[in-house]
């Protein structure tokens, strides 16, 4: 089977290729972007997944209702300057103040160095300039490629 696939032009890909596609599409990974007990669905852009219907009850519903209208953090993509990729967990700053945490840096063949980051809402607007590891980065849409998430469904 493998030889037939190879002869048909199929080429193997490893985790790095899959991770690049994941970051470009803005897909969340458990314990990278989502840290249980530390992040809310709103931090990750999953607002549409949260129900406040009266007939649905769950732990944390009241707390989520309190932040729903103005979530304090957002998951966004950062377009980084060329050079060494900062490490996951690096601080994101703006005007010298910490405004977020880098979660998933990668070097994309399409976009160059990019990363996902959890940012304070005050720094999460597109085109905002922030700094990571002493270099500037620009905030972009969460999904800079494949916003309809067609690649994971392929």
mmCIF file with all atom_site columns, C-alpha atoms in Angstrom:
data_model
loop_
_atom_site.group_PDB
_atom_site.id
_atom_site.type_symbol
_atom_site.label_atom_id
_atom_site.label_alt_id
_atom_site.label_comp_id
_atom_site.label_asym_id
_atom_site.label_entity_id
_atom_site.label_seq_id
_atom_site.pdbx_PDB_ins_code
_atom_site.Cartn_x
_atom_site.Cartn_y
_atom_site.Cartn_z
_atom_site.occupancy
_atom_site.B_iso_or_equiv
_atom_site.pdbx_formal_charge
_atom_site.auth_seq_id
_atom_site.auth_comp_id
_atom_site.auth_asym_id
_atom_site.auth_atom_id
_atom_site.pdbx_PDB_model_num
ATOM 1   C CA . UNK A 1 1   ? 0.000   0.000  0.000  1.00 0.00 ? 1   UNK A CA 1
ATOM 2   C CA . UNK A 1 2   ? 2.767   2.411  0.945  1.00 0.00 ? 2   UNK A CA 1
ATOM 3   C CA . UNK A 1 3   ? 4.613   1.844  -2.325 1.00 0.00 ? 3   UNK A CA 1
ATOM 4   C CA . UNK A 1 4   ? 1.420   2.439  -4.308 1.00 0.00 ? 4   UNK A CA 1
ATOM 5   C CA . UNK A 1 5   ? 0.786   5.681  -2.410 1.00 0.00 ? 5   UNK A CA 1
ATOM 6   C CA . UNK A 1 6   ? 4.376   6.762  -2.933 1.00 0.00 ? 6   UNK A CA 1
ATOM 7   C CA . UNK A 1 7   ? 4.163   6.047  -6.674 1.00 0.00 ? 7   UNK A CA 1
ATOM 8   C CA . UNK A 1 8   ? 0.950   8.105  -6.809 1.00 0.00 ? 8   UNK A CA 1
ATOM 9   C CA . UNK A 1 9   ? 2.881   11.098 -5.433 1.00 0.00 ? 9   UNK A CA 1
ATOM 10  C CA . UNK A 1 10  ? 1.859   10.946 -1.771 1.00 0.00 ? 10  UNK A CA 1
ATOM 11  C CA . UNK A 1 11  ? 4.605   12.249 0.506  1.00 0.00 ? 11  UNK A CA 1
ATOM 12  C CA . UNK A 1 12  ? 4.862   11.606 4.236  1.00 0.00 ? 12  UNK A CA 1
ATOM 13  C CA . UNK A 1 13  ? 4.476   14.514 6.640  1.00 0.00 ? 13  UNK A CA 1
ATOM 14  C CA . UNK A 1 14  ? 5.490   14.710 10.240 1.00 0.00 ? 14  UNK A CA 1
ATOM 15  C CA . UNK A 1 15  ? 4.230   16.549 13.277 1.00 0.00 ? 15  UNK A CA 1
ATOM 16  C CA . UNK A 1 16  ? 5.993   19.789 12.296 1.00 0.00 ? 16  UNK A CA 1
ATOM 17  C CA . UNK A 1 17  ? 4.006   20.060 9.051  1.00 0.00 ? 17  UNK A CA 1
ATOM 18  C CA . UNK A 1 18  ? 0.758   19.336 10.864 1.00 0.00 ? 18  UNK A CA 1
ATOM 19  C CA . UNK A 1 19  ? 1.594   21.859 13.592 1.00 0.00 ? 19  UNK A CA 1
ATOM 20  C CA . UNK A 1 20  ? 2.293   24.582 11.007 1.00 0.00 ? 20  UNK A CA 1
ATOM 21  C CA . UNK A 1 21  ? -1.122  23.951 9.418  1.00 0.00 ? 21  UNK A CA 1
ATOM 22  C CA . UNK A 1 22  ? -2.731  23.999 12.887 1.00 0.00 ? 22  UNK A CA 1
ATOM 23  C CA . UNK A 1 23  ? -1.204  27.357 13.816 1.00 0.00 ? 23  UNK A CA 1
ATOM 24  C CA . UNK A 1 24  ? -2.067  28.884 10.423 1.00 0.00 ? 24  UNK A CA 1
ATOM 25  C CA . UNK A 1 25  ? -5.684  27.764 10.910 1.00 0.00 ? 25  UNK A CA 1
ATOM 26  C CA . UNK A 1 26  ? -5.810  28.888 14.556 1.00 0.00 ? 26  UNK A CA 1
ATOM 27  C CA . UNK A 1 27  ? -6.673  25.463 15.957 1.00 0.00 ? 27  UNK A CA 1
ATOM 28  C CA . UNK A 1 28  ? -6.442  24.961 19.709 1.00 0.00 ? 28  UNK A CA 1
ATOM 29  C CA . UNK A 1 29  ? -4.368  22.255 21.407 1.00 0.00 ? 29  UNK A CA 1
ATOM 30  C CA . UNK A 1 30  ? -4.990  21.069 24.951 1.00 0.00 ? 30  UNK A CA 1
ATOM 31  C CA . UNK A 1 31  ? -2.300  22.360 27.362 1.00 0.00 ? 31  UNK A CA 1
ATOM 32  C CA . UNK A 1 32  ? -0.808  24.699 24.728 1.00 0.00 ? 32  UNK A CA 1
ATOM 33  C CA . UNK A 1 33  ? -3.628  27.167 24.195 1.00 0.00 ? 33  UNK A CA 1
ATOM 34  C CA . UNK A 1 34  ? -6.176  25.623 26.560 1.00 0.00 ? 34  UNK A CA 1
ATOM 35  C CA . UNK A 1 35  ? -4.959  25.304 30.124 1.00 0.00 ? 35  UNK A CA 1
ATOM 36  C CA . UNK A 1 36  ? -7.666  23.750 32.317 1.00 0.00 ? 36  UNK A CA 1
ATOM 37  C CA . UNK A 1 37  ? -8.602  26.035 35.169 1.00 0.00 ? 37  UNK A CA 1
ATOM 38  C CA . UNK A 1 38  ? -6.591  28.912 33.668 1.00 0.00 ? 38  UNK A CA 1
ATOM 39  C CA . UNK A 1 39  ? -8.453  29.744 30.446 1.00 0.00 ? 39  UNK A CA 1
ATOM 40  C CA . UNK A 1 40  ? -12.089 30.303 29.586 1.00 0.00 ? 40  UNK A CA 1
ATOM 41  C CA . UNK A 1 41  ? -13.848 29.540 26.309 1.00 0.00 ? 41  UNK A CA 1
ATOM 42  C CA . UNK A 1 42  ? -13.849 33.303 25.677 1.00 0.00 ? 42  UNK A CA 1
ATOM 43  C CA . UNK A 1 43  ? -10.031 33.424 25.904 1.00 0.00 ? 43  UNK A CA 1
ATOM 44  C CA . UNK A 1 44  ? -9.924  30.960 23.019 1.00 0.00 ? 44  UNK A CA 1
ATOM 45  C CA . UNK A 1 45  ? -12.552 32.575 20.787 1.00 0.00 ? 45  UNK A CA 1
ATOM 46  C CA . UNK A 1 46  ? -15.109 29.874 21.546 1.00 0.00 ? 46  UNK A CA 1
ATOM 47  C CA . UNK A 1 47  ? -17.834 32.352 22.514 1.00 0.00 ? 47  UNK A CA 1
ATOM 48  C CA . UNK A 1 48  ? -20.380 30.683 20.249 1.00 0.00 ? 48  UNK A CA 1
ATOM 49  C CA . UNK A 1 49  ? -19.951 27.396 22.143 1.00 0.00 ? 49  UNK A CA 1
ATOM 50  C CA . UNK A 1 50  ? -21.090 28.834 25.487 1.00 0.00 ? 50  UNK A CA 1
ATOM 51  C CA . UNK A 1 51  ? -24.775 28.580 26.277 1.00 0.00 ? 51  UNK A CA 1
ATOM 52  C CA . UNK A 1 52  ? -26.508 30.632 28.926 1.00 0.00 ? 52  UNK A CA 1
ATOM 53  C CA . UNK A 1 53  ? -29.905 29.025 28.301 1.00 0.00 ? 53  UNK A CA 1
ATOM 54  C CA . UNK A 1 54  ? -31.854 28.791 31.571 1.00 0.00 ? 54  UNK A CA 1
ATOM 55  C CA . UNK A 1 55  ? -32.448 25.057 31.159 1.00 0.00 ? 55  UNK A CA 1
ATOM 56  C CA . UNK A 1 56  ? -28.700 24.350 30.918 1.00 0.00 ? 56  UNK A CA 1
ATOM 57  C CA . UNK A 1 57  ? -26.725 24.411 34.151 1.00 0.00 ? 57  UNK A CA 1
ATOM 58  C CA . UNK A 1 58  ? -23.013 23.795 34.655 1.00 0.00 ? 58  UNK A CA 1
ATOM 59  C CA . UNK A 1 59  ? -20.166 24.661 37.007 1.00 0.00 ? 59  UNK A CA 1
ATOM 60  C CA . UNK A 1 60  ? -18.806 28.105 36.191 1.00 0.00 ? 60  UNK A CA 1
ATOM 61  C CA . UNK A 1 61  ? -21.902 29.388 34.395 1.00 0.00 ? 61  UNK A CA 1
ATOM 62  C CA . UNK A 1 62  ? -22.250 32.412 36.680 1.00 0.00 ? 62  UNK A CA 1
ATOM 63  C CA . UNK A 1 63  ? -18.574 33.310 36.324 1.00 0.00 ? 63  UNK A CA 1
ATOM 64  C CA . UNK A 1 64  ? -18.771 33.025 32.536 1.00 0.00 ? 64  UNK A CA 1
ATOM 65  C CA . UNK A 1 65  ? -21.898 35.193 32.440 1.00 0.00 ? 65  UNK A CA 1
ATOM 66  C CA . UNK A 1 66  ? -20.005 37.915 34.293 1.00 0.00 ? 66  UNK A CA 1
ATOM 67  C CA . UNK A 1 67  ? -17.243 38.103 31.676 1.00 0.00 ? 67  UNK A CA 1
ATOM 68  C CA . UNK A 1 68  ? -19.238 37.282 28.518 1.00 0.00 ? 68  UNK A CA 1
ATOM 69  C CA . UNK A 1 69  ? -19.917 40.872 27.494 1.00 0.00 ? 69  UNK A CA 1
ATOM 70  C CA . UNK A 1 70  ? -16.279 41.929 27.789 1.00 0.00 ? 70  UNK A CA 1
ATOM 71  C CA . UNK A 1 71  ? -13.855 38.976 27.805 1.00 0.00 ? 71  UNK A CA 1
ATOM 72  C CA . UNK A 1 72  ? -10.488 39.972 29.273 1.00 0.00 ? 72  UNK A CA 1
ATOM 73  C CA . UNK A 1 73  ? -8.320  37.837 26.969 1.00 0.00 ? 73  UNK A CA 1
ATOM 74  C CA . UNK A 1 74  ? -8.346  36.652 23.339 1.00 0.00 ? 74  UNK A CA 1
ATOM 75  C CA . UNK A 1 75  ? -6.456  34.049 21.300 1.00 0.00 ? 75  UNK A CA 1
ATOM 76  C CA . UNK A 1 76  ? -4.857  35.672 18.257 1.00 0.00 ? 76  UNK A CA 1
ATOM 77  C CA . UNK A 1 77  ? -2.114  35.072 15.718 1.00 0.00 ? 77  UNK A CA 1
ATOM 78  C CA . UNK A 1 78  ? 1.068   37.116 15.901 1.00 0.00 ? 78  UNK A CA 1
ATOM 79  C CA . UNK A 1 79  ? 3.133   37.816 12.788 1.00 0.00 ? 79  UNK A CA 1
ATOM 80  C CA . UNK A 1 80  ? 6.676   37.805 14.101 1.00 0.00 ? 80  UNK A CA 1
ATOM 81  C CA . UNK A 1 81  ? 9.774   39.420 12.647 1.00 0.00 ? 81  UNK A CA 1
ATOM 82  C CA . UNK A 1 82  ? 12.215  37.136 10.877 1.00 0.00 ? 82  UNK A CA 1
ATOM 83  C CA . UNK A 1 83  ? 14.837  35.557 13.096 1.00 0.00 ? 83  UNK A CA 1
ATOM 84  C CA . UNK A 1 84  ? 14.901  33.043 15.883 1.00 0.00 ? 84  UNK A CA 1
ATOM 85  C CA . UNK A 1 85  ? 11.470  31.922 16.999 1.00 0.00 ? 85  UNK A CA 1
ATOM 86  C CA . UNK A 1 86  ? 10.682  32.804 20.604 1.00 0.00 ? 86  UNK A CA 1
ATOM 87  C CA . UNK A 1 87  ? 9.814   29.882 22.858 1.00 0.00 ? 87  UNK A CA 1
ATOM 88  C CA . UNK A 1 88  ? 6.281   28.907 23.816 1.00 0.00 ? 88  UNK A CA 1
ATOM 89  C CA . UNK A 1 89  ? 5.497   30.612 27.108 1.00 0.00 ? 89  UNK A CA 1
ATOM 90  C CA . UNK A 1 90  ? 7.369   33.815 26.194 1.00 0.00 ? 90  UNK A CA 1
ATOM 91  C CA . UNK A 1 91  ? 5.845   37.031 27.462 1.00 0.00 ? 91  UNK A CA 1
ATOM 92  C CA . UNK A 1 92  ? 4.116   39.334 24.989 1.00 0.00 ? 92  UNK A CA 1
ATOM 93  C CA . UNK A 1 93  ? 4.532   42.999 25.913 1.00 0.00 ? 93  UNK A CA 1
ATOM 94  C CA . UNK A 1 94  ? 3.218   46.349 24.771 1.00 0.00 ? 94  UNK A CA 1
ATOM 95  C CA . UNK A 1 95  ? 4.760   49.606 25.939 1.00 0.00 ? 95  UNK A CA 1
ATOM 96  C CA . UNK A 1 96  ? 6.781   47.634 28.478 1.00 0.00 ? 96  UNK A CA 1
ATOM 97  C CA . UNK A 1 97  ? 3.742   45.963 30.078 1.00 0.00 ? 97  UNK A CA 1
ATOM 98  C CA . UNK A 1 98  ? 3.023   42.236 29.849 1.00 0.00 ? 98  UNK A CA 1
ATOM 99  C CA . UNK A 1 99  ? -0.148  41.801 27.764 1.00 0.00 ? 99  UNK A CA 1
ATOM 100 C CA . UNK A 1 100 ? -0.057  38.102 26.982 1.00 0.00 ? 100 UNK A CA 1
ATOM 101 C CA . UNK A 1 101 ? 1.668   34.782 26.533 1.00 0.00 ? 101 UNK A CA 1
ATOM 102 C CA . UNK A 1 102 ? 2.965   33.140 23.372 1.00 0.00 ? 102 UNK A CA 1
ATOM 103 C CA . UNK A 1 103 ? 1.580   29.605 23.058 1.00 0.00 ? 103 UNK A CA 1
ATOM 104 C CA . UNK A 1 104 ? 2.555   28.081 19.702 1.00 0.00 ? 104 UNK A CA 1
ATOM 105 C CA . UNK A 1 105 ? 5.392   29.566 17.641 1.00 0.00 ? 105 UNK A CA 1
ATOM 106 C CA . UNK A 1 106 ? 6.174   28.136 14.206 1.00 0.00 ? 106 UNK A CA 1
ATOM 107 C CA . UNK A 1 107 ? 7.903   29.051 10.979 1.00 0.00 ? 107 UNK A CA 1
ATOM 108 C CA . UNK A 1 108 ? 5.271   28.944 8.242  1.00 0.00 ? 108 UNK A CA 1
ATOM 109 C CA . UNK A 1 109 ? 6.321   28.516 4.605  1.00 0.00 ? 109 UNK A CA 1
ATOM 110 C CA . UNK A 1 110 ? 3.376   30.768 3.632  1.00 0.00 ? 110 UNK A CA 1
ATOM 111 C CA . UNK A 1 111 ? 3.621   33.503 6.264  1.00 0.00 ? 111 UNK A CA 1
ATOM 112 C CA . UNK A 1 112 ? 7.093   33.295 7.811  1.00 0.00 ? 112 UNK A CA 1
ATOM 113 C CA . UNK A 1 113 ? 7.422   33.244 11.600 1.00 0.00 ? 113 UNK A CA 1
ATOM 114 C CA . UNK A 1 114 ? 4.011   33.255 13.283 1.00 0.00 ? 114 UNK A CA 1
ATOM 115 C CA . UNK A 1 115 ? 2.612   32.214 16.641 1.00 0.00 ? 115 UNK A CA 1
ATOM 116 C CA . UNK A 1 116 ? -0.608  31.881 18.548 1.00 0.00 ? 116 UNK A CA 1
ATOM 117 C CA . UNK A 1 117 ? -0.845  33.974 21.700 1.00 0.00 ? 117 UNK A CA 1
ATOM 118 C CA . UNK A 1 118 ? -3.330  34.629 24.480 1.00 0.00 ? 118 UNK A CA 1
ATOM 119 C CA . UNK A 1 119 ? -3.530  38.431 24.695 1.00 0.00 ? 119 UNK A CA 1
ATOM 120 C CA . UNK A 1 120 ? -5.259  40.905 26.959 1.00 0.00 ? 120 UNK A CA 1
ATOM 121 C CA . UNK A 1 121 ? -8.269  42.262 25.085 1.00 0.00 ? 121 UNK A CA 1
ATOM 122 C CA . UNK A 1 122 ? -6.694  45.736 25.155 1.00 0.00 ? 122 UNK A CA 1
ATOM 123 C CA . UNK A 1 123 ? -3.857  44.454 22.936 1.00 0.00 ? 123 UNK A CA 1
ATOM 124 C CA . UNK A 1 124 ? -5.814  42.004 20.774 1.00 0.00 ? 124 UNK A CA 1
ATOM 125 C CA . UNK A 1 125 ? -7.031  44.282 17.970 1.00 0.00 ? 125 UNK A CA 1
ATOM 126 C CA . UNK A 1 126 ? -5.684  43.397 14.527 1.00 0.00 ? 126 UNK A CA 1
ATOM 127 C CA . UNK A 1 127 ? -2.608  45.388 13.468 1.00 0.00 ? 127 UNK A CA 1
ATOM 128 C CA . UNK A 1 128 ? -1.643  46.177 17.073 1.00 0.00 ? 128 UNK A CA 1
ATOM 129 C CA . UNK A 1 129 ? 2.148   46.107 17.457 1.00 0.00 ? 129 UNK A CA 1
ATOM 130 C CA . UNK A 1 130 ? 3.438   44.143 20.441 1.00 0.00 ? 130 UNK A CA 1
ATOM 131 C CA . UNK A 1 131 ? 6.852   42.750 21.361 1.00 0.00 ? 131 UNK A CA 1
ATOM 132 C CA . UNK A 1 132 ? 8.044   39.203 21.976 1.00 0.00 ? 132 UNK A CA 1
ATOM 133 C CA . UNK A 1 133 ? 11.593  38.553 23.085 1.00 0.00 ? 133 UNK A CA 1
ATOM 134 C CA . UNK A 1 134 ? 12.667  42.069 22.177 1.00 0.00 ? 134 UNK A CA 1
ATOM 135 C CA . UNK A 1 135 ? 11.300  41.926 18.608 1.00 0.00 ? 135 UNK A CA 1
ATOM 136 C CA . UNK A 1 136 ? 8.128   43.501 17.286 1.00 0.00 ? 136 UNK A CA 1
ATOM 137 C CA . UNK A 1 137 ? 5.151   41.405 16.261 1.00 0.00 ? 137 UNK A CA 1
ATOM 138 C CA . UNK A 1 138 ? 1.821   42.366 14.718 1.00 0.00 ? 138 UNK A CA 1
ATOM 139 C CA . UNK A 1 139 ? -1.536  41.025 15.900 1.00 0.00 ? 139 UNK A CA 1
ATOM 140 C CA . UNK A 1 140 ? -3.582  39.307 13.174 1.00 0.00 ? 140 UNK A CA 1
ATOM 141 C CA . UNK A 1 141 ? -6.777  37.270 12.876 1.00 0.00 ? 141 UNK A CA 1
ATOM 142 C CA . UNK A 1 142 ? -6.740  34.004 14.783 1.00 0.00 ? 142 UNK A CA 1
ATOM 143 C CA . UNK A 1 143 ? -6.984  32.039 11.565 1.00 0.00 ? 143 UNK A CA 1
ATOM 144 C CA . UNK A 1 144 ? -4.671  33.617 9.004  1.00 0.00 ? 144 UNK A CA 1
ATOM 145 C CA . UNK A 1 145 ? -5.090  30.692 6.617  1.00 0.00 ? 145 UNK A CA 1
ATOM 146 C CA . UNK A 1 146 ? -8.064  28.392 6.132  1.00 0.00 ? 146 UNK A CA 1
ATOM 147 C CA . UNK A 1 147 ? -10.585 30.344 8.253  1.00 0.00 ? 147 UNK A CA 1
ATOM 148 C CA . UNK A 1 148 ? -13.320 27.856 7.288  1.00 0.00 ? 148 UNK A CA 1
ATOM 149 C CA . UNK A 1 149 ? -11.207 24.981 8.678  1.00 0.00 ? 149 UNK A CA 1
ATOM 150 C CA . UNK A 1 150 ? -11.334 22.916 5.473  1.00 0.00 ? 150 UNK A CA 1
ATOM 151 C CA . UNK A 1 151 ? -7.845  21.408 5.839  1.00 0.00 ? 151 UNK A CA 1
ATOM 152 C CA . UNK A 1 152 ? -8.596  19.491 9.078  1.00 0.00 ? 152 UNK A CA 1
ATOM 153 C CA . UNK A 1 153 ? -11.712 18.070 7.426  1.00 0.00 ? 153 UNK A CA 1
ATOM 154 C CA . UNK A 1 154 ? -9.787  16.823 4.382  1.00 0.00 ? 154 UNK A CA 1
#
